[in-house]
């Protein structure tokens, strides 16, 4: 299983990303091309990662954030990840998921 380092926290520690999210966008694209069903696995990882982000937020921040809003469903989220990764395949997949999280935050404001 792959691992990747996330950004250093305020205390200087570096989180280790494990699982599919440790892949680069290039690997995500290659995996999806080899087996289109694996896209669902990546999306499931993304949903779990974003759930973890919500749980780590300070009290009062992102309360009620919908990770599957009716205006931006799971297939739209998957397309977002694919398009985001296509722009720079050297990015970590987890970085693309963080961009999706920010997009969902913006979606909640509309």
PDB file of N, CA and C in Angstrom:
ATOM      1  N   UNK A   1       0.849  -1.184   0.000  1.00  0.00           N
ATOM      2  CA  UNK A   1       0.000   0.000   0.000  1.00  0.00           C
ATOM      3  C   UNK A   1       0.889   1.240   0.000  1.00  0.00           C
ATOM      4  N   UNK A   2       0.523   2.211  -0.770  1.00  0.00           N
ATOM      5  CA  UNK A   2       1.306   3.434  -0.893  1.00  0.00           C
ATOM      6  C   UNK A   2       1.062   4.364   0.281  1.00  0.00           C
ATOM      7  N   UNK A   3       2.052   5.197   0.545  1.00  0.00           N
ATOM      8  CA  UNK A   3       1.883   6.264   1.524  1.00  0.00           C
ATOM      9  C   UNK A   3       2.444   7.535   0.933  1.00  0.00           C
ATOM     10  N   UNK A   4       1.908   8.659   1.361  1.00  0.00           N
ATOM     11  CA  UNK A   4       2.401   9.957   0.931  1.00  0.00           C
ATOM     12  C   UNK A   4       2.344  10.888   2.123  1.00  0.00           C
ATOM     13  N   UNK A   5       3.228  11.847   2.148  1.00  0.00           N
ATOM     14  CA  UNK A   5       3.238  12.812   3.242  1.00  0.00           C
ATOM     15  C   UNK A   5       2.293  13.951   2.935  1.00  0.00           C
ATOM     16  N   UNK A   6       1.505  14.322   3.919  1.00  0.00           N
ATOM     17  CA  UNK A   6       0.662  15.513   3.797  1.00  0.00           C
ATOM     18  C   UNK A   6       1.448  16.680   4.366  1.00  0.00           C
ATOM     19  N   UNK A   7       0.892  17.863   4.263  1.00  0.00           N
ATOM     20  CA  UNK A   7       1.559  19.042   4.775  1.00  0.00           C
ATOM     21  C   UNK A   7       1.817  18.971   6.265  1.00  0.00           C
ATOM     22  N   UNK A   8       2.863  19.620   6.708  1.00  0.00           N
ATOM     23  CA  UNK A   8       3.190  19.635   8.128  1.00  0.00           C
ATOM     24  C   UNK A   8       2.161  20.449   8.887  1.00  0.00           C
ATOM     25  N   UNK A   9       1.763  19.944  10.019  1.00  0.00           N
ATOM     26  CA  UNK A   9       0.805  20.643  10.866  1.00  0.00           C
ATOM     27  C   UNK A   9       1.482  21.733  11.659  1.00  0.00           C
ATOM     28  N   UNK A  10       0.700  22.412  12.476  1.00  0.00           N
ATOM     29  CA  UNK A  10       1.242  23.507  13.279  1.00  0.00           C
ATOM     30  C   UNK A  10       2.333  23.027  14.223  1.00  0.00           C
ATOM     31  N   UNK A  11       2.232  21.771  14.658  1.00  0.00           N
ATOM     32  CA  UNK A  11       3.230  21.250  15.578  1.00  0.00           C
ATOM     33  C   UNK A  11       4.443  20.664  14.854  1.00  0.00           C
ATOM     34  N   UNK A  12       4.473  20.777  13.510  1.00  0.00           N
ATOM     35  CA  UNK A  12       5.608  20.323  12.736  1.00  0.00           C
ATOM     36  C   UNK A  12       5.540  18.871  12.309  1.00  0.00           C
ATOM     37  N   UNK A  13       4.548  18.121  12.794  1.00  0.00           N
ATOM     38  CA  UNK A  13       4.423  16.722  12.394  1.00  0.00           C
ATOM     39  C   UNK A  13       3.880  16.653  10.969  1.00  0.00           C
ATOM     40  N   UNK A  14       4.220  15.600  10.290  1.00  0.00           N
ATOM     41  CA  UNK A  14       3.720  15.374   8.943  1.00  0.00           C
ATOM     42  C   UNK A  14       2.807  14.160   8.979  1.00  0.00           C
ATOM     43  N   UNK A  15       1.589  14.323   8.480  1.00  0.00           N
ATOM     44  CA  UNK A  15       0.641  13.217   8.428  1.00  0.00           C
ATOM     45  C   UNK A  15       1.031  12.290   7.289  1.00  0.00           C
ATOM     46  N   UNK A  16       0.728  11.014   7.454  1.00  0.00           N
ATOM     47  CA  UNK A  16       0.979  10.042   6.400  1.00  0.00           C
ATOM     48  C   UNK A  16      -0.355   9.626   5.805  1.00  0.00           C
ATOM     49  N   UNK A  17      -0.504   9.861   4.543  1.00  0.00           N
ATOM     50  CA  UNK A  17      -1.694   9.448   3.820  1.00  0.00           C
ATOM     51  C   UNK A  17      -1.458   8.006   3.375  1.00  0.00           C
ATOM     52  N   UNK A  18      -2.446   7.146   3.591  1.00  0.00           N
ATOM     53  CA  UNK A  18      -2.324   5.759   3.165  1.00  0.00           C
ATOM     54  C   UNK A  18      -3.511   5.383   2.298  1.00  0.00           C
ATOM     55  N   UNK A  19      -3.378   4.294   1.601  1.00  0.00           N
ATOM     56  CA  UNK A  19      -4.456   3.823   0.738  1.00  0.00           C
ATOM     57  C   UNK A  19      -4.413   4.503  -0.612  1.00  0.00           C
ATOM     58  N   UNK A  20      -5.543   4.474  -1.286  1.00  0.00           N
ATOM     59  CA  UNK A  20      -5.616   5.021  -2.641  1.00  0.00           C
ATOM     60  C   UNK A  20      -5.249   6.499  -2.698  1.00  0.00           C
ATOM     61  N   UNK A  21      -5.523   7.231  -1.643  1.00  0.00           N
ATOM     62  CA  UNK A  21      -5.229   8.658  -1.630  1.00  0.00           C
ATOM     63  C   UNK A  21      -3.760   8.988  -1.671  1.00  0.00           C
ATOM     64  N   UNK A  22      -2.916   7.996  -1.419  1.00  0.00           N
ATOM     65  CA  UNK A  22      -1.472   8.224  -1.480  1.00  0.00           C
ATOM     66  C   UNK A  22      -0.961   8.206  -2.917  1.00  0.00           C
ATOM     67  N   UNK A  23      -1.813   7.808  -3.835  1.00  0.00           N
ATOM     68  CA  UNK A  23      -1.432   7.765  -5.250  1.00  0.00           C
ATOM     69  C   UNK A  23      -1.343   9.175  -5.822  1.00  0.00           C
ATOM     70  N   UNK A  24      -0.602   9.297  -6.897  1.00  0.00           N
ATOM     71  CA  UNK A  24      -0.597  10.559  -7.631  1.00  0.00           C
ATOM     72  C   UNK A  24      -1.820  10.594  -8.539  1.00  0.00           C
ATOM     73  N   UNK A  25      -2.109  11.753  -9.047  1.00  0.00           N
ATOM     74  CA  UNK A  25      -3.189  11.868 -10.027  1.00  0.00           C
ATOM     75  C   UNK A  25      -2.890  11.021 -11.257  1.00  0.00           C
ATOM     76  N   UNK A  26      -1.627  10.922 -11.629  1.00  0.00           N
ATOM     77  CA  UNK A  26      -1.233  10.086 -12.769  1.00  0.00           C
ATOM     78  C   UNK A  26      -1.614   8.633 -12.509  1.00  0.00           C
ATOM     79  N   UNK A  27      -1.368   8.146 -11.292  1.00  0.00           N
ATOM     80  CA  UNK A  27      -1.709   6.768 -10.947  1.00  0.00           C
ATOM     81  C   UNK A  27      -3.223   6.578 -10.933  1.00  0.00           C
ATOM     82  N   UNK A  28      -3.944   7.572 -10.399  1.00  0.00           N
ATOM     83  CA  UNK A  28      -5.409   7.532 -10.401  1.00  0.00           C
ATOM     84  C   UNK A  28      -5.927   7.373 -11.825  1.00  0.00           C
ATOM     85  N   UNK A  29      -5.416   8.172 -12.748  1.00  0.00           N
ATOM     86  CA  UNK A  29      -5.854   8.105 -14.143  1.00  0.00           C
ATOM     87  C   UNK A  29      -5.513   6.751 -14.762  1.00  0.00           C
ATOM     88  N   UNK A  30      -4.322   6.243 -14.479  1.00  0.00           N
ATOM     89  CA  UNK A  30      -3.911   4.946 -15.024  1.00  0.00           C
ATOM     90  C   UNK A  30      -4.773   3.817 -14.459  1.00  0.00           C
ATOM     91  N   UNK A  31      -5.025   3.872 -13.146  1.00  0.00           N
ATOM     92  CA  UNK A  31      -5.864   2.848 -12.519  1.00  0.00           C
ATOM     93  C   UNK A  31      -7.277   2.873 -13.101  1.00  0.00           C
ATOM     94  N   UNK A  32      -7.818   4.061 -13.286  1.00  0.00           N
ATOM     95  CA  UNK A  32      -9.179   4.209 -13.829  1.00  0.00           C
ATOM     96  C   UNK A  32      -9.247   3.739 -15.285  1.00  0.00           C
ATOM     97  N   UNK A  33      -8.184   3.979 -16.040  1.00  0.00           N
ATOM     98  CA  UNK A  33      -8.156   3.528 -17.433  1.00  0.00           C
ATOM     99  C   UNK A  33      -8.072   2.001 -17.508  1.00  0.00           C
ATOM    100  N   UNK A  34      -7.311   1.402 -16.599  1.00  0.00           N
ATOM    101  CA  UNK A  34      -7.151  -0.049 -16.591  1.00  0.00           C
ATOM    102  C   UNK A  34      -8.417  -0.766 -16.122  1.00  0.00           C
ATOM    103  N   UNK A  35      -9.128  -0.152 -15.178  1.00  0.00           N
ATOM    104  CA  UNK A  35     -10.348  -0.759 -14.627  1.00  0.00           C
ATOM    105  C   UNK A  35     -11.283   0.365 -14.185  1.00  0.00           C
ATOM    106  N   UNK A  36     -12.236   0.749 -15.040  1.00  0.00           N
ATOM    107  CA  UNK A  36     -13.125   1.871 -14.711  1.00  0.00           C
ATOM    108  C   UNK A  36     -13.856   1.715 -13.370  1.00  0.00           C
ATOM    109  N   UNK A  37     -14.057   0.493 -12.904  1.00  0.00           N
ATOM    110  CA  UNK A  37     -14.734   0.287 -11.624  1.00  0.00           C
ATOM    111  C   UNK A  37     -13.913   0.805 -10.438  1.00  0.00           C
ATOM    112  N   UNK A  38     -12.595   0.904 -10.602  1.00  0.00           N
ATOM    113  CA  UNK A  38     -11.740   1.364  -9.509  1.00  0.00           C
ATOM    114  C   UNK A  38     -12.000   2.840  -9.190  1.00  0.00           C
ATOM    115  N   UNK A  39     -12.612   3.545 -10.128  1.00  0.00           N
ATOM    116  CA  UNK A  39     -12.975   4.953  -9.877  1.00  0.00           C
ATOM    117  C   UNK A  39     -13.853   5.048  -8.638  1.00  0.00           C
ATOM    118  N   UNK A  40     -14.745   4.068  -8.450  1.00  0.00           N
ATOM    119  CA  UNK A  40     -15.622   4.061  -7.272  1.00  0.00           C
ATOM    120  C   UNK A  40     -14.817   3.885  -5.999  1.00  0.00           C
ATOM    121  N   UNK A  41     -13.763   3.091  -6.059  1.00  0.00           N
ATOM    122  CA  UNK A  41     -12.906   2.900  -4.890  1.00  0.00           C
ATOM    123  C   UNK A  41     -12.216   4.213  -4.513  1.00  0.00           C
ATOM    124  N   UNK A  42     -11.712   4.913  -5.520  1.00  0.00           N
ATOM    125  CA  UNK A  42     -11.082   6.211  -5.260  1.00  0.00           C
ATOM    126  C   UNK A  42     -12.100   7.204  -4.689  1.00  0.00           C
ATOM    127  N   UNK A  43     -13.306   7.192  -5.229  1.00  0.00           N
ATOM    128  CA  UNK A  43     -14.341   8.103  -4.735  1.00  0.00           C
ATOM    129  C   UNK A  43     -14.711   7.764  -3.295  1.00  0.00           C
ATOM    130  N   UNK A  44     -14.799   6.481  -2.989  1.00  0.00           N
ATOM    131  CA  UNK A  44     -15.094   6.077  -1.609  1.00  0.00           C
ATOM    132  C   UNK A  44     -13.979   6.552  -0.670  1.00  0.00           C
ATOM    133  N   UNK A  45     -12.722   6.427  -1.113  1.00  0.00           N
ATOM    134  CA  UNK A  45     -11.616   6.913  -0.296  1.00  0.00           C
ATOM    135  C   UNK A  45     -11.751   8.421  -0.090  1.00  0.00           C
ATOM    136  N   UNK A  46     -12.086   9.127  -1.160  1.00  0.00           N
ATOM    137  CA  UNK A  46     -12.235  10.586  -1.082  1.00  0.00           C
ATOM    138  C   UNK A  46     -13.319  10.974  -0.086  1.00  0.00           C
ATOM    139  N   UNK A  47     -14.448  10.281  -0.110  1.00  0.00           N
ATOM    140  CA  UNK A  47     -15.534  10.584   0.819  1.00  0.00           C
ATOM    141  C   UNK A  47     -15.087  10.354   2.267  1.00  0.00           C
ATOM    142  N   UNK A  48     -14.358   9.282   2.498  1.00  0.00           N
ATOM    143  CA  UNK A  48     -13.843   9.020   3.846  1.00  0.00           C
ATOM    144  C   UNK A  48     -12.838  10.074   4.284  1.00  0.00           C
ATOM    145  N   UNK A  49     -11.965  10.471   3.376  1.00  0.00           N
ATOM    146  CA  UNK A  49     -10.959  11.487   3.689  1.00  0.00           C
ATOM    147  C   UNK A  49     -11.632  12.815   4.021  1.00  0.00           C
ATOM    148  N   UNK A  50     -12.635  13.186   3.219  1.00  0.00           N
ATOM    149  CA  UNK A  50     -13.338  14.442   3.488  1.00  0.00           C
ATOM    150  C   UNK A  50     -14.125  14.356   4.798  1.00  0.00           C
ATOM    151  N   UNK A  51     -14.653  13.192   5.117  1.00  0.00           N
ATOM    152  CA  UNK A  51     -15.331  13.020   6.407  1.00  0.00           C
ATOM    153  C   UNK A  51     -14.343  13.243   7.544  1.00  0.00           C
ATOM    154  N   UNK A  52     -13.131  12.750   7.362  1.00  0.00           N
ATOM    155  CA  UNK A  52     -12.085  12.978   8.358  1.00  0.00           C
ATOM    156  C   UNK A  52     -11.729  14.456   8.486  1.00  0.00           C
ATOM    157  N   UNK A  53     -11.721  15.171   7.367  1.00  0.00           N
ATOM    158  CA  UNK A  53     -11.453  16.611   7.410  1.00  0.00           C
ATOM    159  C   UNK A  53     -12.526  17.307   8.252  1.00  0.00           C
ATOM    160  N   UNK A  54     -13.785  16.954   8.001  1.00  0.00           N
ATOM    161  CA  UNK A  54     -14.879  17.568   8.770  1.00  0.00           C
ATOM    162  C   UNK A  54     -14.698  17.312  10.259  1.00  0.00           C
ATOM    163  N   UNK A  55     -14.378  16.082  10.610  1.00  0.00           N
ATOM    164  CA  UNK A  55     -14.223  15.734  12.021  1.00  0.00           C
ATOM    165  C   UNK A  55     -13.058  16.456  12.681  1.00  0.00           C
ATOM    166  N   UNK A  56     -12.060  16.840  11.891  1.00  0.00           N
ATOM    167  CA  UNK A  56     -10.895  17.514  12.453  1.00  0.00           C
ATOM    168  C   UNK A  56     -11.056  19.030  12.539  1.00  0.00           C
ATOM    169  N   UNK A  57     -12.119  19.552  11.974  1.00  0.00           N
ATOM    170  CA  UNK A  57     -12.332  21.002  11.976  1.00  0.00           C
ATOM    171  C   UNK A  57     -12.693  21.481  13.379  1.00  0.00           C
ATOM    172  N   UNK A  58     -12.325  22.712  13.706  1.00  0.00           N
ATOM    173  CA  UNK A  58     -12.690  23.258  15.014  1.00  0.00           C
ATOM    174  C   UNK A  58     -14.208  23.354  15.171  1.00  0.00           C
ATOM    175  N   UNK A  59     -14.678  23.356  16.392  1.00  0.00           N
ATOM    176  CA  UNK A  59     -16.123  23.491  16.614  1.00  0.00           C
ATOM    177  C   UNK A  59     -16.686  24.717  15.889  1.00  0.00           C
ATOM    178  N   UNK A  60     -17.820  24.524  15.239  1.00  0.00           N
ATOM    179  CA  UNK A  60     -18.482  25.620  14.546  1.00  0.00           C
ATOM    180  C   UNK A  60     -18.040  25.824  13.107  1.00  0.00           C
ATOM    181  N   UNK A  61     -16.995  25.114  12.670  1.00  0.00           N
ATOM    182  CA  UNK A  61     -16.499  25.263  11.300  1.00  0.00           C
ATOM    183  C   UNK A  61     -17.001  24.081  10.474  1.00  0.00           C
ATOM    184  N   UNK A  62     -17.566  24.374   9.346  1.00  0.00           N
ATOM    185  CA  UNK A  62     -18.089  23.372   8.412  1.00  0.00           C
ATOM    186  C   UNK A  62     -19.214  22.523   9.010  1.00  0.00           C
ATOM    187  N   UNK A  63     -19.879  23.041  10.023  1.00  0.00           N
ATOM    188  CA  UNK A  63     -21.024  22.337  10.604  1.00  0.00           C
ATOM    189  C   UNK A  63     -22.113  22.234   9.539  1.00  0.00           C
ATOM    190  N   UNK A  64     -22.628  21.055   9.338  1.00  0.00           N
ATOM    191  CA  UNK A  64     -23.695  20.860   8.362  1.00  0.00           C
ATOM    192  C   UNK A  64     -23.233  20.773   6.924  1.00  0.00           C
ATOM    193  N   UNK A  65     -21.926  20.752   6.684  1.00  0.00           N
ATOM    194  CA  UNK A  65     -21.427  20.632   5.317  1.00  0.00           C
ATOM    195  C   UNK A  65     -21.884  19.299   4.736  1.00  0.00           C
ATOM    196  N   UNK A  66     -22.518  19.344   3.592  1.00  0.00           N
ATOM    197  CA  UNK A  66     -23.045  18.159   2.932  1.00  0.00           C
ATOM    198  C   UNK A  66     -22.018  17.664   1.915  1.00  0.00           C
ATOM    199  N   UNK A  67     -21.488  16.468   2.124  1.00  0.00           N
ATOM    200  CA  UNK A  67     -20.511  15.908   1.203  1.00  0.00           C
ATOM    201  C   UNK A  67     -21.157  15.288  -0.030  1.00  0.00           C
ATOM    202  N   UNK A  68     -22.469  15.282  -0.060  1.00  0.00           N
ATOM    203  CA  UNK A  68     -23.191  14.768  -1.224  1.00  0.00           C
ATOM    204  C   UNK A  68     -24.421  15.640  -1.459  1.00  0.00           C
ATOM    205  N   UNK A  69     -24.197  16.924  -1.753  1.00  0.00           N
ATOM    206  CA  UNK A  69     -25.346  17.804  -1.960  1.00  0.00           C
ATOM    207  C   UNK A  69     -26.094  17.433  -3.245  1.00  0.00           C
ATOM    208  N   UNK A  70     -27.395  17.671  -3.265  1.00  0.00           N
ATOM    209  CA  UNK A  70     -28.165  17.329  -4.462  1.00  0.00           C
ATOM    210  C   UNK A  70     -27.708  18.099  -5.704  1.00  0.00           C
ATOM    211  N   UNK A  71     -27.066  19.228  -5.501  1.00  0.00           N
ATOM    212  CA  UNK A  71     -26.604  20.041  -6.623  1.00  0.00           C
ATOM    213  C   UNK A  71     -25.211  19.639  -7.126  1.00  0.00           C
ATOM    214  N   UNK A  72     -24.558  18.708  -6.417  1.00  0.00           N
ATOM    215  CA  UNK A  72     -23.195  18.298  -6.791  1.00  0.00           C
ATOM    216  C   UNK A  72     -22.991  16.865  -6.313  1.00  0.00           C
ATOM    217  N   UNK A  73     -23.660  15.948  -7.006  1.00  0.00           N
ATOM    218  CA  UNK A  73     -23.678  14.544  -6.613  1.00  0.00           C
ATOM    219  C   UNK A  73     -22.345  13.831  -6.800  1.00  0.00           C
ATOM    220  N   UNK A  74     -22.352  12.550  -6.505  1.00  0.00           N
ATOM    221  CA  UNK A  74     -21.120  11.774  -6.521  1.00  0.00           C
ATOM    222  C   UNK A  74     -20.482  11.680  -7.904  1.00  0.00           C
ATOM    223  N   UNK A  75     -21.287  11.533  -8.947  1.00  0.00           N
ATOM    224  CA  UNK A  75     -20.701  11.471 -10.288  1.00  0.00           C
ATOM    225  C   UNK A  75     -20.074  12.809 -10.677  1.00  0.00           C
ATOM    226  N   UNK A  76     -20.699  13.891 -10.291  1.00  0.00           N
ATOM    227  CA  UNK A  76     -20.117  15.215 -10.555  1.00  0.00           C
ATOM    228  C   UNK A  76     -18.812  15.376  -9.768  1.00  0.00           C
ATOM    229  N   UNK A  77     -18.783  14.847  -8.553  1.00  0.00           N
ATOM    230  CA  UNK A  77     -17.566  14.913  -7.753  1.00  0.00           C
ATOM    231  C   UNK A  77     -16.446  14.099  -8.397  1.00  0.00           C
ATOM    232  N   UNK A  78     -16.794  12.937  -8.908  1.00  0.00           N
ATOM    233  CA  UNK A  78     -15.801  12.103  -9.578  1.00  0.00           C
ATOM    234  C   UNK A  78     -15.253  12.811 -10.815  1.00  0.00           C
ATOM    235  N   UNK A  79     -16.133  13.434 -11.587  1.00  0.00           N
ATOM    236  CA  UNK A  79     -15.679  14.199 -12.757  1.00  0.00           C
ATOM    237  C   UNK A  79     -14.767  15.354 -12.318  1.00  0.00           C
ATOM    238  N   UNK A  80     -15.121  16.025 -11.215  1.00  0.00           N
ATOM    239  CA  UNK A  80     -14.281  17.102 -10.692  1.00  0.00           C
ATOM    240  C   UNK A  80     -12.882  16.569 -10.406  1.00  0.00           C
ATOM    241  N   UNK A  81     -12.795  15.430  -9.719  1.00  0.00           N
ATOM    242  CA  UNK A  81     -11.489  14.853  -9.387  1.00  0.00           C
ATOM    243  C   UNK A  81     -10.712  14.497 -10.648  1.00  0.00           C
ATOM    244  N   UNK A  82     -11.384  13.905 -11.620  1.00  0.00           N
ATOM    245  CA  UNK A  82     -10.718  13.542 -12.872  1.00  0.00           C
ATOM    246  C   UNK A  82     -10.209  14.784 -13.600  1.00  0.00           C
ATOM    247  N   UNK A  83     -11.027  15.817 -13.665  1.00  0.00           N
ATOM    248  CA  UNK A  83     -10.627  17.049 -14.348  1.00  0.00           C
ATOM    249  C   UNK A  83      -9.511  17.764 -13.595  1.00  0.00           C
ATOM    250  N   UNK A  84      -9.609  17.795 -12.272  1.00  0.00           N
ATOM    251  CA  UNK A  84      -8.580  18.448 -11.461  1.00  0.00           C
ATOM    252  C   UNK A  84      -7.245  17.721 -11.644  1.00  0.00           C
ATOM    253  N   UNK A  85      -7.300  16.409 -11.642  1.00  0.00           N
ATOM    254  CA  UNK A  85      -6.080  15.618 -11.812  1.00  0.00           C
ATOM    255  C   UNK A  85      -5.503  15.753 -13.217  1.00  0.00           C
ATOM    256  N   UNK A  86      -6.351  15.915 -14.211  1.00  0.00           N
ATOM    257  CA  UNK A  86      -5.881  16.033 -15.583  1.00  0.00           C
ATOM    258  C   UNK A  86      -5.049  17.301 -15.790  1.00  0.00           C
ATOM    259  N   UNK A  87      -5.306  18.318 -14.998  1.00  0.00           N
ATOM    260  CA  UNK A  87      -4.564  19.578 -15.117  1.00  0.00           C
ATOM    261  C   UNK A  87      -3.110  19.398 -14.694  1.00  0.00           C
ATOM    262  N   UNK A  88      -2.867  18.611 -13.646  1.00  0.00           N
ATOM    263  CA  UNK A  88      -1.507  18.369 -13.161  1.00  0.00           C
ATOM    264  C   UNK A  88      -1.437  16.960 -12.592  1.00  0.00           C
ATOM    265  N   UNK A  89      -0.998  16.017 -13.422  1.00  0.00           N
ATOM    266  CA  UNK A  89      -0.964  14.618 -13.016  1.00  0.00           C
ATOM    267  C   UNK A  89       0.074  14.317 -11.944  1.00  0.00           C
ATOM    268  N   UNK A  90       0.971  15.264 -11.658  1.00  0.00           N
ATOM    269  CA  UNK A  90       1.979  15.028 -10.624  1.00  0.00           C
ATOM    270  C   UNK A  90       1.432  15.292  -9.217  1.00  0.00           C
ATOM    271  N   UNK A  91       0.253  15.903  -9.134  1.00  0.00           N
ATOM    272  CA  UNK A  91      -0.357  16.146  -7.824  1.00  0.00           C
ATOM    273  C   UNK A  91      -0.685  14.834  -7.140  1.00  0.00           C
ATOM    274  N   UNK A  92      -0.690  14.853  -5.812  1.00  0.00           N
ATOM    275  CA  UNK A  92      -1.212  13.719  -5.060  1.00  0.00           C
ATOM    276  C   UNK A  92      -2.725  13.714  -5.211  1.00  0.00           C
ATOM    277  N   UNK A  93      -3.304  12.520  -5.290  1.00  0.00           N
ATOM    278  CA  UNK A  93      -4.757  12.403  -5.359  1.00  0.00           C
ATOM    279  C   UNK A  93      -5.388  13.087  -4.149  1.00  0.00           C
ATOM    280  N   UNK A  94      -4.763  12.994  -2.974  1.00  0.00           N
ATOM    281  CA  UNK A  94      -5.323  13.623  -1.774  1.00  0.00           C
ATOM    282  C   UNK A  94      -5.407  15.141  -1.926  1.00  0.00           C
ATOM    283  N   UNK A  95      -4.511  15.730  -2.685  1.00  0.00           N
ATOM    284  CA  UNK A  95      -4.565  17.173  -2.947  1.00  0.00           C
ATOM    285  C   UNK A  95      -5.785  17.503  -3.795  1.00  0.00           C
ATOM    286  N   UNK A  96      -6.092  16.648  -4.761  1.00  0.00           N
ATOM    287  CA  UNK A  96      -7.296  16.839  -5.569  1.00  0.00           C
ATOM    288  C   UNK A  96      -8.539  16.719  -4.693  1.00  0.00           C
ATOM    289  N   UNK A  97      -8.515  15.810  -3.740  1.00  0.00           N
ATOM    290  CA  UNK A  97      -9.657  15.644  -2.829  1.00  0.00           C
ATOM    291  C   UNK A  97      -9.816  16.878  -1.950  1.00  0.00           C
ATOM    292  N   UNK A  98      -8.727  17.466  -1.517  1.00  0.00           N
ATOM    293  CA  UNK A  98      -8.809  18.704  -0.740  1.00  0.00           C
ATOM    294  C   UNK A  98      -9.440  19.813  -1.578  1.00  0.00           C
ATOM    295  N   UNK A  99      -9.110  19.873  -2.861  1.00  0.00           N
ATOM    296  CA  UNK A  99      -9.727  20.857  -3.758  1.00  0.00           C
ATOM    297  C   UNK A  99     -11.219  20.585  -3.891  1.00  0.00           C
ATOM    298  N   UNK A 100     -11.597  19.317  -3.951  1.00  0.00           N
ATOM    299  CA  UNK A 100     -13.020  18.964  -4.004  1.00  0.00           C
ATOM    300  C   UNK A 100     -13.725  19.399  -2.726  1.00  0.00           C
ATOM    301  N   UNK A 101     -13.084  19.200  -1.592  1.00  0.00           N
ATOM    302  CA  UNK A 101     -13.661  19.621  -0.314  1.00  0.00           C
ATOM    303  C   UNK A 101     -13.943  21.129  -0.329  1.00  0.00           C
ATOM    304  N   UNK A 102     -12.998  21.898  -0.816  1.00  0.00           N
ATOM    305  CA  UNK A 102     -13.183  23.356  -0.907  1.00  0.00           C
ATOM    306  C   UNK A 102     -14.326  23.684  -1.858  1.00  0.00           C
ATOM    307  N   UNK A 103     -14.436  22.923  -2.931  1.00  0.00           N
ATOM    308  CA  UNK A 103     -15.539  23.123  -3.890  1.00  0.00           C
ATOM    309  C   UNK A 103     -16.880  22.831  -3.225  1.00  0.00           C
ATOM    310  N   UNK A 104     -16.931  21.786  -2.417  1.00  0.00           N
ATOM    311  CA  UNK A 104     -18.170  21.451  -1.713  1.00  0.00           C
ATOM    312  C   UNK A 104     -18.521  22.514  -0.674  1.00  0.00           C
ATOM    313  N   UNK A 105     -17.518  23.107  -0.062  1.00  0.00           N
ATOM    314  CA  UNK A 105     -17.770  24.211   0.881  1.00  0.00           C
ATOM    315  C   UNK A 105     -18.421  25.373   0.127  1.00  0.00           C
ATOM    316  N   UNK A 106     -17.907  25.677  -1.052  1.00  0.00           N
ATOM    317  CA  UNK A 106     -18.471  26.755  -1.868  1.00  0.00           C
ATOM    318  C   UNK A 106     -19.887  26.392  -2.321  1.00  0.00           C
ATOM    319  N   UNK A 107     -20.113  25.122  -2.642  1.00  0.00           N
ATOM    320  CA  UNK A 107     -21.433  24.656  -3.064  1.00  0.00           C
ATOM    321  C   UNK A 107     -22.463  24.871  -1.959  1.00  0.00           C
ATOM    322  N   UNK A 108     -22.030  24.666  -0.733  1.00  0.00           N
ATOM    323  CA  UNK A 108     -22.924  24.847   0.410  1.00  0.00           C
ATOM    324  C   UNK A 108     -23.364  26.283   0.615  1.00  0.00           C
ATOM    325  N   UNK A 109     -22.597  27.207   0.056  1.00  0.00           N
ATOM    326  CA  UNK A 109     -22.929  28.634   0.206  1.00  0.00           C
ATOM    327  C   UNK A 109     -23.877  29.129  -0.867  1.00  0.00           C
ATOM    328  N   UNK A 110     -24.105  28.303  -1.913  1.00  0.00           N
ATOM    329  CA  UNK A 110     -24.953  28.768  -3.018  1.00  0.00           C
ATOM    330  C   UNK A 110     -26.408  28.497  -2.756  1.00  0.00           C
TER     331      UNK A 110
END
